[in-house]
CSV table of C-alpha atoms in Angstrom, one decimal:
chain,number,residue,atom,x,y,z
A,1140,MET,CA,-98.3,-123.7,202.2
A,1141,ASN,CA,-99.0,-125.3,205.6
A,1142,GLN,CA,-97.4,-128.6,204.4
A,1143,LEU,CA,-94.3,-126.8,203.2
A,1144,ALA,CA,-94.1,-124.9,206.5
A,1145,ASP,CA,-94.3,-128.1,208.4
A,1146,LEU,CA,-91.6,-129.7,206.3
A,1147,ILE,CA,-89.3,-126.7,206.7
A,1148,ARG,CA,-89.7,-126.9,210.5
A,1149,ARG,CA,-88.9,-130.6,210.4
A,1150,TYR,CA,-85.9,-130.2,208.1
A,1151,ASP,CA,-84.4,-127.0,209.5
A,1152,ARG,CA,-81.2,-128.4,211.1
A,1153,PRO,CA,-77.5,-128.1,210.5
A,1154,GLY,CA,-76.1,-130.0,207.5
A,1155,PRO,CA,-73.6,-130.0,204.7
A,1156,ARG,CA,-74.2,-128.3,201.3
A,1157,TYR,CA,-72.7,-131.3,199.5
A,1158,THR,CA,-70.9,-129.3,196.9
A,1159,GLY,CA,-68.5,-132.2,197.3
A,1160,TYR,CA,-68.3,-135.5,199.3
A,1161,PRO,CA,-67.0,-135.9,201.9
A,1162,MET,CA,-67.1,-132.3,202.8
A,1163,PRO,CA,-63.9,-130.5,204.1
A,1164,PRO,CA,-64.5,-131.1,207.9
A,1165,ALA,CA,-63.8,-134.8,207.2
A,1166,TRP,CA,-60.5,-134.1,205.4
A,1167,SER,CA,-57.0,-134.5,206.8
A,1168,ASP,CA,-55.2,-131.4,208.2
A,1169,ASP,CA,-51.7,-132.8,207.3
A,1170,PHE,CA,-52.4,-133.9,203.7
A,1171,PRO,CA,-49.1,-134.4,201.8
A,1172,GLU,CA,-48.3,-132.2,198.8
A,1173,PRO,CA,-47.0,-135.3,196.8
A,1174,GLU,CA,-50.5,-136.7,196.8
A,1175,VAL,CA,-51.8,-133.6,195.1
A,1176,LEU,CA,-49.0,-133.6,192.5
A,1177,ALA,CA,-49.6,-137.2,191.8
A,1178,ALA,CA,-53.3,-136.5,191.2
A,1179,LEU,CA,-52.4,-133.7,188.7
A,1180,ASP,CA,-50.2,-136.2,186.9
A,1181,ARG,CA,-53.1,-138.7,186.7
A,1182,ALA,CA,-55.4,-135.9,185.4
A,1183,ASN,CA,-52.9,-135.0,182.7
A,1184,ALA,CA,-53.2,-138.6,181.3
A,1185,ARG,CA,-56.8,-137.6,180.2
A,1186,PRO,CA,-55.9,-134.8,177.7
A,1187,ASP,CA,-59.4,-134.7,176.0
A,1188,GLU,CA,-61.4,-134.0,179.2
A,1189,ALA,CA,-62.2,-130.4,180.0
A,1190,LEU,CA,-61.3,-128.7,183.3
A,1191,SER,CA,-63.2,-126.3,185.6
A,1192,LEU,CA,-61.2,-123.4,187.1
A,1193,TYR,CA,-61.7,-121.3,190.2
A,1194,LEU,CA,-59.8,-118.3,191.4
A,1195,HIS,CA,-60.3,-116.9,194.9
A,1196,ILE,CA,-59.6,-113.1,195.1
A,1197,PRO,CA,-59.8,-112.5,198.8
A,1198,PHE,CA,-59.7,-108.7,199.0
A,1199,CYS,CA,-62.5,-106.5,200.3
A,1200,PRO,CA,-62.4,-102.7,201.0
A,1201,ARG,CA,-64.5,-103.3,204.1
A,1202,ARG,CA,-65.9,-106.1,206.2
A,1203,CYS,CA,-69.7,-106.8,205.9
A,1204,ALA,CA,-70.9,-108.0,209.3
A,1205,TYR,CA,-72.9,-110.9,207.9
A,1206,CYS,CA,-70.2,-112.4,205.6
A,1207,GLY,CA,-68.7,-115.8,206.2
A,1208,CYS,CA,-66.3,-115.8,203.3
A,1209,ASN,CA,-62.5,-115.9,203.5
A,1210,VAL,CA,-61.6,-112.3,203.0
A,1211,VAL,CA,-58.7,-109.9,203.5
A,1212,VAL,CA,-59.9,-106.4,204.4
A,1213,SER,CA,-57.5,-103.9,202.8
A,1214,PRO,CA,-58.5,-100.3,202.3
A,1215,GLN,CA,-55.1,-100.0,200.6
A,1216,TYR,CA,-54.4,-101.6,197.1
A,1217,ASP,CA,-50.8,-102.4,197.9
A,1218,PRO,CA,-51.2,-106.2,198.6
A,1219,VAL,CA,-52.5,-106.9,195.1
A,1220,GLU,CA,-49.1,-107.0,193.5
A,1221,ALA,CA,-47.8,-109.8,195.7
A,1222,TYR,CA,-51.0,-111.7,195.4
A,1223,LEU,CA,-50.9,-111.6,191.6
A,1224,ALA,CA,-47.3,-112.7,191.6
A,1225,ALA,CA,-48.2,-115.7,193.7
A,1226,VAL,CA,-51.2,-116.5,191.5
A,1227,THR,CA,-48.8,-116.5,188.5
A,1228,LYS,CA,-46.5,-118.9,190.2
A,1229,GLU,CA,-49.3,-121.1,191.4
A,1230,LEU,CA,-50.6,-121.4,187.9
A,1231,ASP,CA,-47.2,-122.3,186.6
A,1232,LEU,CA,-46.7,-124.9,189.4
A,1233,VAL,CA,-50.0,-126.6,188.6
A,1234,CYS,CA,-49.7,-126.4,184.8
A,1235,SER,CA,-46.2,-127.9,184.9
A,1236,HIS,CA,-48.1,-131.2,185.8
A,1237,LEU,CA,-50.8,-130.6,183.1
A,1238,LYS,CA,-48.7,-130.2,180.0
A,1239,ASP,CA,-51.2,-132.2,177.9
A,1240,ARG,CA,-54.4,-131.0,179.4
A,1241,ARG,CA,-55.4,-127.4,179.1
A,1242,LYS,CA,-59.0,-127.2,177.9
A,1243,ALA,CA,-61.5,-125.5,180.2
A,1244,LEU,CA,-65.2,-125.5,180.2
A,1245,GLN,CA,-65.8,-123.3,183.3
A,1246,LEU,CA,-64.0,-120.4,185.1
A,1247,HIS,CA,-65.4,-118.7,188.2
A,1248,TRP,CA,-63.8,-115.8,190.1
A,1249,GLY,CA,-65.1,-115.5,193.7
A,1250,GLY,CA,-64.0,-113.7,196.8
A,1251,GLY,CA,-63.8,-111.5,198.7
A,1252,THR,CA,-64.6,-109.0,196.1
A,1253,PRO,CA,-63.1,-109.9,192.7
A,1254,THR,CA,-63.8,-106.4,191.4
A,1255,TYR,CA,-61.6,-105.1,194.1
A,1256,LEU,CA,-59.0,-105.4,191.3
A,1257,ASN,CA,-59.0,-102.4,189.0
A,1258,ALA,CA,-59.8,-102.9,185.3
A,1259,ALA,CA,-56.1,-103.2,184.3
A,1260,ASP,CA,-55.4,-105.9,186.9
A,1261,LEU,CA,-58.6,-107.7,186.0
A,1262,LYS,CA,-57.3,-107.9,182.4
A,1263,ARG,CA,-53.9,-108.9,183.6
A,1264,THR,CA,-55.3,-111.7,185.8
A,1265,PHE,CA,-57.5,-113.0,183.0
A,1266,GLN,CA,-54.6,-113.1,180.7
A,1267,LEU,CA,-52.8,-115.4,183.1
A,1268,PHE,CA,-55.5,-117.9,182.6
A,1269,LYS,CA,-55.9,-117.3,178.9
A,1270,ASP,CA,-52.2,-117.8,178.3
A,1271,ARG,CA,-52.4,-121.2,180.0
A,1272,PHE,CA,-55.8,-122.6,179.2
A,1273,GLU,CA,-58.0,-123.0,176.1
A,1274,PHE,CA,-61.6,-122.0,176.8
A,1275,LEU,CA,-63.9,-124.2,174.9
A,1276,PRO,CA,-66.9,-122.8,172.9
A,1277,GLY,CA,-69.8,-122.3,175.3
A,1278,ALA,CA,-67.6,-122.2,178.4
A,1279,GLU,CA,-69.2,-120.4,181.4
A,1280,ILE,CA,-66.9,-117.6,182.5
A,1281,ALA,CA,-68.4,-116.0,185.6
A,1282,ILE,CA,-67.5,-113.5,188.3
A,1283,GLU,CA,-68.9,-112.3,191.6
A,1284,VAL,CA,-69.4,-108.6,191.8
A,1285,ASP,CA,-70.2,-106.2,194.7
A,1286,PRO,CA,-72.1,-103.3,193.0
A,1287,THR,CA,-71.2,-101.0,195.9
A,1288,PHE,CA,-67.5,-100.8,194.7
A,1289,LEU,CA,-67.8,-100.9,191.0
A,1290,GLU,CA,-66.0,-98.6,188.6
A,1291,PRO,CA,-67.6,-97.7,185.3
A,1292,ASP,CA,-64.8,-99.4,183.3
A,1293,GLN,CA,-64.8,-102.7,185.1
A,1294,LEU,CA,-67.8,-104.4,183.6
A,1295,PRO,CA,-67.0,-103.4,180.1
A,1296,ALA,CA,-63.5,-104.7,180.6
A,1297,LEU,CA,-64.8,-108.0,181.9
A,1298,ARG,CA,-67.2,-108.4,179.0
A,1299,ALA,CA,-64.5,-107.6,176.4
A,1300,MET,CA,-62.3,-110.4,178.0
A,1301,GLY,CA,-65.1,-112.9,177.5
A,1302,PHE,CA,-66.9,-113.1,180.9
A,1303,ASN,CA,-70.5,-114.0,180.2
A,1304,ARG,CA,-72.1,-114.4,183.6
A,1305,VAL,CA,-72.1,-112.0,186.6
A,1306,SER,CA,-73.4,-112.7,190.1
A,1307,PHE,CA,-74.3,-109.6,192.1
A,1308,GLY,CA,-74.5,-109.7,195.9
A,1309,VAL,CA,-77.6,-107.7,197.0
A,1310,GLN,CA,-78.5,-109.4,200.3
A,1311,ASP,CA,-81.3,-106.9,201.1
A,1312,LEU,CA,-82.3,-103.5,199.8
A,1313,ASP,CA,-83.6,-102.0,203.0
A,1314,GLU,CA,-81.5,-99.2,204.3
A,1315,ASN,CA,-81.8,-100.2,207.9
A,1316,VAL,CA,-80.8,-103.8,207.2
A,1317,GLN,CA,-77.9,-102.5,205.0
A,1318,ALA,CA,-76.7,-100.4,208.0
A,1319,LEU,CA,-76.9,-103.3,210.4
A,1320,ILE,CA,-74.8,-105.5,208.2
A,1321,THR,CA,-72.4,-102.6,207.5
A,1322,ARG,CA,-72.7,-102.9,203.7
A,1323,GLY,CA,-74.3,-99.7,202.4
A,1324,GLN,CA,-75.5,-100.9,199.1
A,1325,THR,CA,-78.3,-98.8,197.6
A,1326,TRP,CA,-81.0,-99.5,195.0
A,1327,ASP,CA,-79.1,-97.2,192.6
A,1328,HIS,CA,-75.9,-99.3,193.0
A,1329,THR,CA,-77.8,-102.4,192.0
A,1330,LEU,CA,-79.9,-100.9,189.3
A,1331,THR,CA,-77.0,-99.2,187.6
A,1332,ALA,CA,-74.9,-102.4,187.6
A,1333,MET,CA,-77.8,-104.5,186.3
A,1334,ARG,CA,-78.5,-102.0,183.5
A,1335,GLN,CA,-74.9,-101.9,182.5
A,1336,CYS,CA,-74.7,-105.7,182.3
A,1337,ARG,CA,-77.8,-105.8,180.1
A,1338,ASP,CA,-76.4,-103.1,177.8
A,1339,LEU,CA,-73.1,-104.9,177.6
A,1340,GLY,CA,-74.8,-108.2,176.6
A,1341,PHE,CA,-73.8,-110.5,179.4
A,1342,GLU,CA,-75.6,-113.8,178.9
A,1343,GLY,CA,-76.6,-114.3,182.5
A,1344,VAL,CA,-77.0,-112.0,185.5
A,1345,ASN,CA,-77.6,-113.6,188.9
A,1346,LEU,CA,-78.7,-111.9,192.1
A,1347,ASP,CA,-78.1,-113.2,195.7
A,1348,LEU,CA,-80.4,-112.3,198.5
A,1349,VAL,CA,-80.1,-113.4,202.2
A,1350,TYR,CA,-83.0,-114.0,204.6
A,1351,GLY,CA,-82.7,-114.0,208.3
A,1352,LEU,CA,-80.6,-110.8,208.4
A,1353,PRO,CA,-80.9,-108.3,211.3
A,1354,GLY,CA,-83.7,-105.9,211.0
A,1355,GLN,CA,-85.6,-107.8,208.3
A,1356,THR,CA,-89.4,-107.8,208.4
A,1357,MET,CA,-92.0,-109.3,206.1
A,1358,ASP,CA,-92.7,-105.9,204.6
A,1359,THR,CA,-89.1,-104.9,204.0
A,1360,PHE,CA,-88.1,-108.2,202.5
A,1361,LYS,CA,-91.2,-108.3,200.3
A,1362,ARG,CA,-90.2,-104.9,198.9
A,1363,THR,CA,-86.7,-106.2,198.3
A,1364,LEU,CA,-88.0,-109.2,196.4
A,1365,GLU,CA,-90.4,-107.2,194.4
A,1366,SER,CA,-87.7,-104.7,193.5
A,1367,THR,CA,-85.2,-107.3,192.5
A,1368,LEU,CA,-87.8,-109.0,190.3
A,1369,GLU,CA,-88.2,-105.7,188.4
A,1370,LEU,CA,-84.6,-106.3,187.3
A,1371,SER,CA,-85.5,-109.7,185.7
A,1372,PRO,CA,-82.4,-111.6,186.9
A,1373,ASP,CA,-81.7,-114.9,185.2
A,1374,ARG,CA,-81.0,-116.7,188.4
A,1375,MET,CA,-81.6,-115.9,192.1
A,1376,ALA,CA,-80.2,-117.4,195.2
A,1377,ILE,CA,-82.0,-116.9,198.5
A,1378,TYR,CA,-79.5,-117.9,201.2
A,1379,GLY,CA,-80.2,-118.3,204.9
A,1380,PHE,CA,-78.0,-116.1,207.1
A,1381,ALA,CA,-75.7,-118.2,209.2
A,1382,TYR,CA,-75.2,-116.4,212.5
A,1383,LEU,CA,-72.1,-118.0,214.0
A,1384,PRO,CA,-70.4,-115.4,216.2
A,1385,SER,CA,-68.5,-118.1,218.1
A,1386,ILE,CA,-66.4,-118.9,215.0
A,1387,MET,CA,-66.9,-115.5,213.2
A,1388,PRO,CA,-66.2,-112.9,215.9
A,1389,PHE,CA,-66.9,-110.0,213.6
A,1390,GLN,CA,-70.6,-111.0,213.7
A,1391,ARG,CA,-70.7,-110.0,217.3
A,1392,SER,CA,-71.2,-106.4,216.0
A,1393,ILE,CA,-74.8,-107.5,215.0
A,1394,PRO,CA,-77.1,-107.0,218.0
A,1395,ALA,CA,-78.7,-110.4,218.6
A,1396,GLU,CA,-82.0,-108.8,219.4
A,1397,THR,CA,-82.2,-107.4,215.8
A,1398,LEU,CA,-82.2,-110.9,214.3
A,1399,PRO,CA,-85.6,-112.3,213.1
A,1400,THR,CA,-87.1,-115.0,215.3
A,1401,PRO,CA,-87.1,-118.6,214.0
A,1402,GLU,CA,-90.8,-118.2,213.1
A,1403,LEU,CA,-90.2,-114.9,211.2
A,1404,ARG,CA,-87.2,-116.5,209.5
A,1405,LEU,CA,-89.4,-119.3,208.3
A,1406,ASP,CA,-92.0,-116.9,207.1
A,1407,LEU,CA,-89.4,-114.9,205.2
A,1408,LEU,CA,-88.3,-118.0,203.3
A,1409,LEU,CA,-91.9,-119.1,202.5
A,1410,MET,CA,-92.8,-115.7,201.2
A,1411,ALA,CA,-89.7,-115.5,199.0
A,1412,SER,CA,-90.4,-119.0,197.5
A,1413,ASP,CA,-94.0,-118.0,196.9
A,1414,ILE,CA,-93.2,-114.7,195.3
A,1415,LEU,CA,-90.5,-116.1,193.0
A,1416,GLU,CA,-92.5,-119.1,191.9
A,1417,LYS,CA,-95.6,-117.0,191.2
A,1418,ALA,CA,-93.3,-114.8,189.1
A,1419,GLY,CA,-92.4,-117.9,187.0
A,1420,TYR,CA,-89.0,-118.9,188.4
A,1421,VAL,CA,-88.1,-122.6,188.7
A,1422,ALA,CA,-87.1,-123.7,192.2
A,1423,ILE,CA,-83.8,-125.6,192.2
A,1424,GLY,CA,-83.2,-127.2,195.5
A,1425,MET,CA,-84.0,-125.1,198.6
A,1426,ASP,CA,-82.4,-121.8,197.8
A,1427,HIS,CA,-81.9,-121.4,194.1
A,1428,PHE,CA,-84.3,-120.2,191.5
A,1429,ALA,CA,-83.9,-119.8,187.7
A,1430,HIS,CA,-85.9,-118.0,185.0
A,1431,PRO,CA,-87.6,-120.7,182.9
A,1432,ASN,CA,-85.6,-119.7,179.9
A,1433,ASP,CA,-82.3,-119.9,181.7
A,1434,PRO,CA,-80.0,-122.9,180.8
A,1435,MET,CA,-80.1,-124.0,184.5
A,1436,ALA,CA,-83.9,-124.3,184.5
A,1437,LYS,CA,-83.7,-126.4,181.3
A,1438,ALA,CA,-80.9,-128.5,182.8
A,1439,VAL,CA,-83.2,-129.3,185.7
A,1440,GLN,CA,-86.0,-130.3,183.4
A,1441,GLU,CA,-83.7,-132.5,181.3
A,1442,GLY,CA,-81.9,-134.1,184.2
A,1443,ARG,CA,-78.5,-132.5,183.3
A,1444,LEU,CA,-77.8,-130.5,186.4
A,1445,ILE,CA,-74.3,-130.8,187.8
A,1446,ARG,CA,-73.1,-130.3,191.4
A,1447,ASN,CA,-69.5,-129.3,192.3
A,1448,PHE,CA,-67.7,-127.0,194.7
A,1449,MET,CA,-68.9,-124.0,192.7
A,1450,GLY,CA,-72.5,-125.0,193.4
A,1451,TYR,CA,-75.0,-126.0,190.7
A,1452,ALA,CA,-73.8,-125.8,187.1
A,1453,VAL,CA,-75.1,-126.6,183.7
A,1454,SER,CA,-71.7,-128.0,182.5
A,1455,ALA,CA,-68.4,-128.5,184.2
A,1456,GLY,CA,-65.1,-130.2,183.7
A,1457,SER,CA,-64.3,-133.6,185.1
A,1458,ASP,CA,-61.7,-132.0,187.4
A,1459,LEU,CA,-61.7,-128.7,189.3
A,1460,LEU,CA,-58.5,-126.6,189.8
A,1461,GLY,CA,-58.7,-124.0,192.5
A,1462,PHE,CA,-56.2,-121.1,192.8
A,1463,GLY,CA,-55.7,-118.5,195.5
A,1464,PRO,CA,-56.0,-118.7,199.3
A,1465,SER,CA,-58.7,-121.2,200.6
A,1466,ALA,CA,-59.5,-122.4,197.1
A,1467,ILE,CA,-60.6,-126.0,196.7
A,1468,SER,CA,-59.4,-128.5,194.0
A,1469,ASN,CA,-61.0,-131.8,193.1
A,1470,VAL,CA,-58.6,-133.7,190.9
A,1471,ALA,CA,-58.4,-137.4,190.0
A,1472,GLY,CA,-59.9,-138.6,193.2
A,1473,VAL,CA,-58.1,-136.1,195.5
A,1474,TYR,CA,-59.6,-133.1,197.2
A,1475,SER,CA,-57.3,-130.4,198.4
A,1476,GLN,CA,-57.8,-127.0,199.9
A,1477,ASN,CA,-55.3,-124.2,199.8
A,1478,GLU,CA,-53.9,-122.4,202.9
A,1479,LYS,CA,-56.6,-119.9,204.0
A,1480,ILE,CA,-54.3,-117.2,205.4
A,1481,LEU,CA,-53.0,-114.9,202.5
A,1482,ALA,CA,-49.5,-114.5,203.8
A,1483,LYS,CA,-49.0,-118.3,204.4
A,1484,TRP,CA,-50.4,-119.1,201.0
A,1485,GLU,CA,-48.1,-116.6,199.3
A,1486,ARG,CA,-45.1,-117.9,201.3
A,1487,ASP,CA,-45.7,-121.5,200.3
A,1488,ILE,CA,-46.2,-120.6,196.7
A,1489,THR,CA,-43.1,-118.4,196.6
A,1490,ASP,CA,-41.1,-121.2,198.0
A,1491,GLY,CA,-42.1,-123.4,195.1
A,1492,HIS,CA,-44.7,-125.5,196.9
A,1493,LEU,CA,-48.5,-125.9,196.5
A,1494,ALA,CA,-50.0,-124.3,199.6
A,1495,VAL,CA,-52.0,-127.4,200.7
A,1496,HIS,CA,-53.9,-126.7,203.9
A,1497,LYS,CA,-55.9,-129.9,204.0
A,1498,GLY,CA,-57.0,-132.7,201.7
A,1499,HIS,CA,-58.6,-136.1,201.2
A,1500,ARG,CA,-58.0,-139.0,198.8
A,1501,LEU,CA,-61.3,-140.6,198.0
A,1502,SER,CA,-61.8,-144.3,198.7
A,1503,GLU,CA,-64.0,-146.5,196.5
A,1504,ASP,CA,-66.8,-146.1,198.9
A,1505,ASP,CA,-66.3,-142.3,198.8
A,1506,GLU,CA,-66.5,-142.3,195.0
A,1507,LEU,CA,-69.7,-144.4,195.1
A,1508,ARG,CA,-71.4,-142.3,197.7
A,1509,ARG,CA,-70.4,-139.0,196.1
A,1510,TRP,CA,-71.9,-140.2,192.8
A,1511,VAL,CA,-75.1,-141.2,194.6
A,1512,ILE,CA,-75.4,-137.9,196.5
A,1513,HIS,CA,-74.6,-135.7,193.5
A,1514,HIS,CA,-76.8,-137.7,191.2
A,1515,LEU,CA,-79.7,-137.2,193.5
A,1516,MET,CA,-79.0,-133.5,193.9
A,1517,GLY,CA,-78.7,-133.0,190.1
A,1518,HIS,CA,-81.2,-135.5,188.7
A,1519,PHE,CA,-83.5,-135.9,191.7
A,1520,GLU,CA,-83.7,-139.7,191.2
A,1521,LEU,CA,-81.5,-142.7,191.7
A,1522,ARG,CA,-82.2,-145.8,189.6
A,1523,TRP,CA,-80.6,-149.0,190.9
A,1524,GLU,CA,-79.8,-150.2,187.4
A,1525,ASP,CA,-77.7,-147.1,186.8
A,1526,LEU,CA,-75.8,-147.6,190.0
A,1527,ASN,CA,-75.2,-151.3,189.2
A,1528,SER,CA,-74.1,-150.4,185.6
A,1529,ARG,CA,-71.7,-147.8,186.8
A,1530,PHE,CA,-70.3,-149.5,190.0
A,1531,GLY,CA,-71.4,-153.1,189.8
A,1532,VAL,CA,-73.1,-153.0,193.2
A,1533,ASP,CA,-76.6,-154.0,194.4
A,1534,GLY,CA,-78.0,-150.7,195.6
A,1535,PRO,CA,-80.9,-151.9,197.7
A,1536,VAL,CA,-78.5,-154.2,199.6
A,1537,LEU,CA,-75.6,-151.8,200.0
A,1538,PHE,CA,-77.8,-148.9,201.0
A,1539,ALA,CA,-80.4,-150.8,202.9
A,1540,ASP,CA,-80.1,-148.6,206.0
A,1541,ALA,CA,-80.4,-145.4,203.9
A,1542,VAL,CA,-83.5,-146.8,202.1
A,1543,THR,CA,-85.1,-147.8,205.5
A,1544,GLN,CA,-84.4,-144.3,206.9
A,1545,LEU,CA,-86.0,-142.7,203.8
A,1546,GLN,CA,-89.0,-145.0,204.1
A,1547,GLU,CA,-89.5,-144.7,207.8
A,1548,GLU,CA,-88.3,-141.2,208.8
A,1549,VAL,CA,-89.0,-139.0,205.8
A,1550,PRO,CA,-92.4,-137.4,205.7
A,1551,GLN,CA,-94.7,-138.5,202.9
A,1552,GLY,CA,-94.7,-136.4,199.8
A,1553,THR,CA,-90.9,-135.7,199.6
A,1554,VAL,CA,-89.5,-138.9,198.3
A,1555,ASP,CA,-90.9,-142.0,196.6
A,1556,VAL,CA,-89.0,-145.3,197.2
A,1557,ARG,CA,-89.8,-147.8,194.5
A,1558,PRO,CA,-88.3,-151.2,193.6
A,1559,GLU,CA,-86.5,-149.6,190.7
A,1560,GLY,CA,-85.0,-146.8,192.8
A,1561,ILE,CA,-85.4,-143.5,194.7
A,1562,PHE,CA,-87.3,-140.6,193.3
A,1563,ILE,CA,-87.4,-137.2,194.9
A,1564,THR,CA,-90.7,-135.4,194.3
A,1565,GLN,CA,-91.2,-131.7,193.2
A,1566,LEU,CA,-91.8,-130.9,196.9
A,1567,GLY,CA,-88.9,-132.9,198.0
A,1568,ARG,CA,-86.4,-131.1,195.7
A,1569,ARG,CA,-86.6,-128.2,198.1
A,1570,PHE,CA,-85.1,-130.4,200.8
A,1571,VAL,CA,-82.6,-132.4,198.8
A,1572,ARG,CA,-79.8,-131.5,201.2
A,1573,ASN,CA,-81.6,-133.4,203.9
A,1574,LEU,CA,-82.8,-136.2,201.7
A,1575,VAL,CA,-79.2,-137.2,200.7
A,1576,GLN,CA,-77.9,-137.2,204.3
A,1577,PRO,CA,-78.7,-140.9,204.8
A,1578,PHE,CA,-76.1,-141.8,202.2
A,1579,ASP,CA,-73.4,-139.8,204.1
A,1580,ALA,CA,-71.0,-142.1,205.9
A,1581,TYR,CA,-69.2,-139.3,207.7
A,1582,LEU,CA,-72.1,-137.1,208.9
A,1583,ALA,CA,-72.8,-138.9,212.2
A,1584,LYS,CA,-69.2,-138.4,213.4
A,1585,LEU,CA,-69.0,-134.8,212.2
A,1586,SER,CA,-72.3,-133.4,213.3
A,1587,ALA,CA,-71.5,-133.1,217.0
A,1588,LYS,CA,-68.3,-131.0,216.4
A,1589,THR,CA,-68.8,-129.3,213.1
A,1590,PRO,CA,-70.8,-126.0,212.8
A,1591,PHE,CA,-72.6,-126.7,209.6
A,1592,SER,CA,-75.0,-124.0,208.3
A,1593,ARG,CA,-78.7,-124.8,208.7
A,1594,THR,CA,-80.3,-126.5,205.8
A,1595,VAL,CA,-83.1,-124.0,205.9
C-alpha cells in the first residue's frame, strides 16, 4: 500500500484521459463542415464495418454543483420538442451520407440526464435510431440514469426497447455530501432503481462514485462503498472530483474549506481501491473496476479491451457517430465535435448544416500515435513487431525519446521495457494515463494552457 501511495503522489498531475488522440484541446476551432461530410462519404465505402453511436441528451431538472458535463437546466419540459426535431434532422443529414452503412454495434445515451425524457419520448427517440440503423446481435445499448428523477415506467420502457446496460450516477450516499453537491439522491433512490433493473433483466448495471467531494471523510466514504457493494454492480467507476471553479463558475457554490485535503483525497482513493479489490473486482486502469464475471473483466484478461470517446468498451464500431450538442464523432480519420450551446446546435441543424464546433483531421503520425496509446491502454503492452507489421515503422527508433523517458523517469514496478516491446505491469495499469503520455506529441504544448483533470 505504501508503494501504491508513493506512486499516486508522483503521478497525481493534470493529464488527458485519452479517449481519443489527439484530445479536443488540440483541435481546430474553425474546422470546415465539408471535411466532416467527406469523412462520412469515405466511411460509407466500408459497408460491412459496424458503427458506434452516441446521443447527448443535455437536459437536467437541476444543476448538481460538482458536475462538469454539458447540461441545460430546464425545470420545464418545453425545450424537448425542438431538441427531438433537431436530432431527427441531424440523423437524416448524417445518414444521407451513409446510405450503404447502417450496422451498429454500440449505442450510448449520455447527458445531462437522458431519463429527463419521459417514457413516450424515450421510445420515440430510440425509434429514430432503430429506423435508421440495424443493431447487430450482441450490440451494447446503454444509457446513463439519475435515480433521483426516475419514473416507474422509464426503466421498463428502456428494457422493452432493447437497452441492456444502465449506468447509475451515485457519487456518494452521505446526506451531508449530497446536500453540498446539491443532488439530493438517497439510498432508497439507488436501491429501488437497482432492484428494478435486476428484476427487468438488464445484462449490466454500472455505478459511478466520486472521491474528493466536499464533506467526504474516510468513514462516510467507506459506508458509501460498502453500501454500493451490497448492490453487486457489474462495473464501478471511481472518479476524482475535478474542482475547477475558474472555468465552471457554478462550482463556486461549494465552500472550498469543505473539500478534502490532498492527503485525504489520496486516502479516499486508496481505500476505495482496497475495498473493491478485496471484494473481488478487477481494476481496469486507475478508476474503473469490473466484477470478474463481467465481459469487461474478461476482455482485460484476454487483451481485447477497446478505448474510444465513450471510455473503455468490450466491442465497438470502427467509426463513432455523435449526435446532439457537444457530441463527438470519430469518422474515417476525422474528429469533430458538435456545437455545445443547445440553441446554436439546433439553429445549425435546422438550417441544414452539421453543427461543427471544432475538429481535426488525423495525420499519419496522429494515426500511429493513437494506435500506440490506445493499444497500451487496452492491451497494456506494445510489441514492436506488431507496430512494424501494422505501420511499417521501427518502434525503438521512432519512439526512442519515449522509451528513454519510460526507462529513466518512470518508477520501477510500473512498466517493463524489453527488447521486444513495452509491457505495463499489474501495478502500472493503474497509472496507464500517465504511462502513455511520453507518446503524446501535443501534450507539451497544451499542458500550460489546458485545464486537464488530474490523473488521480
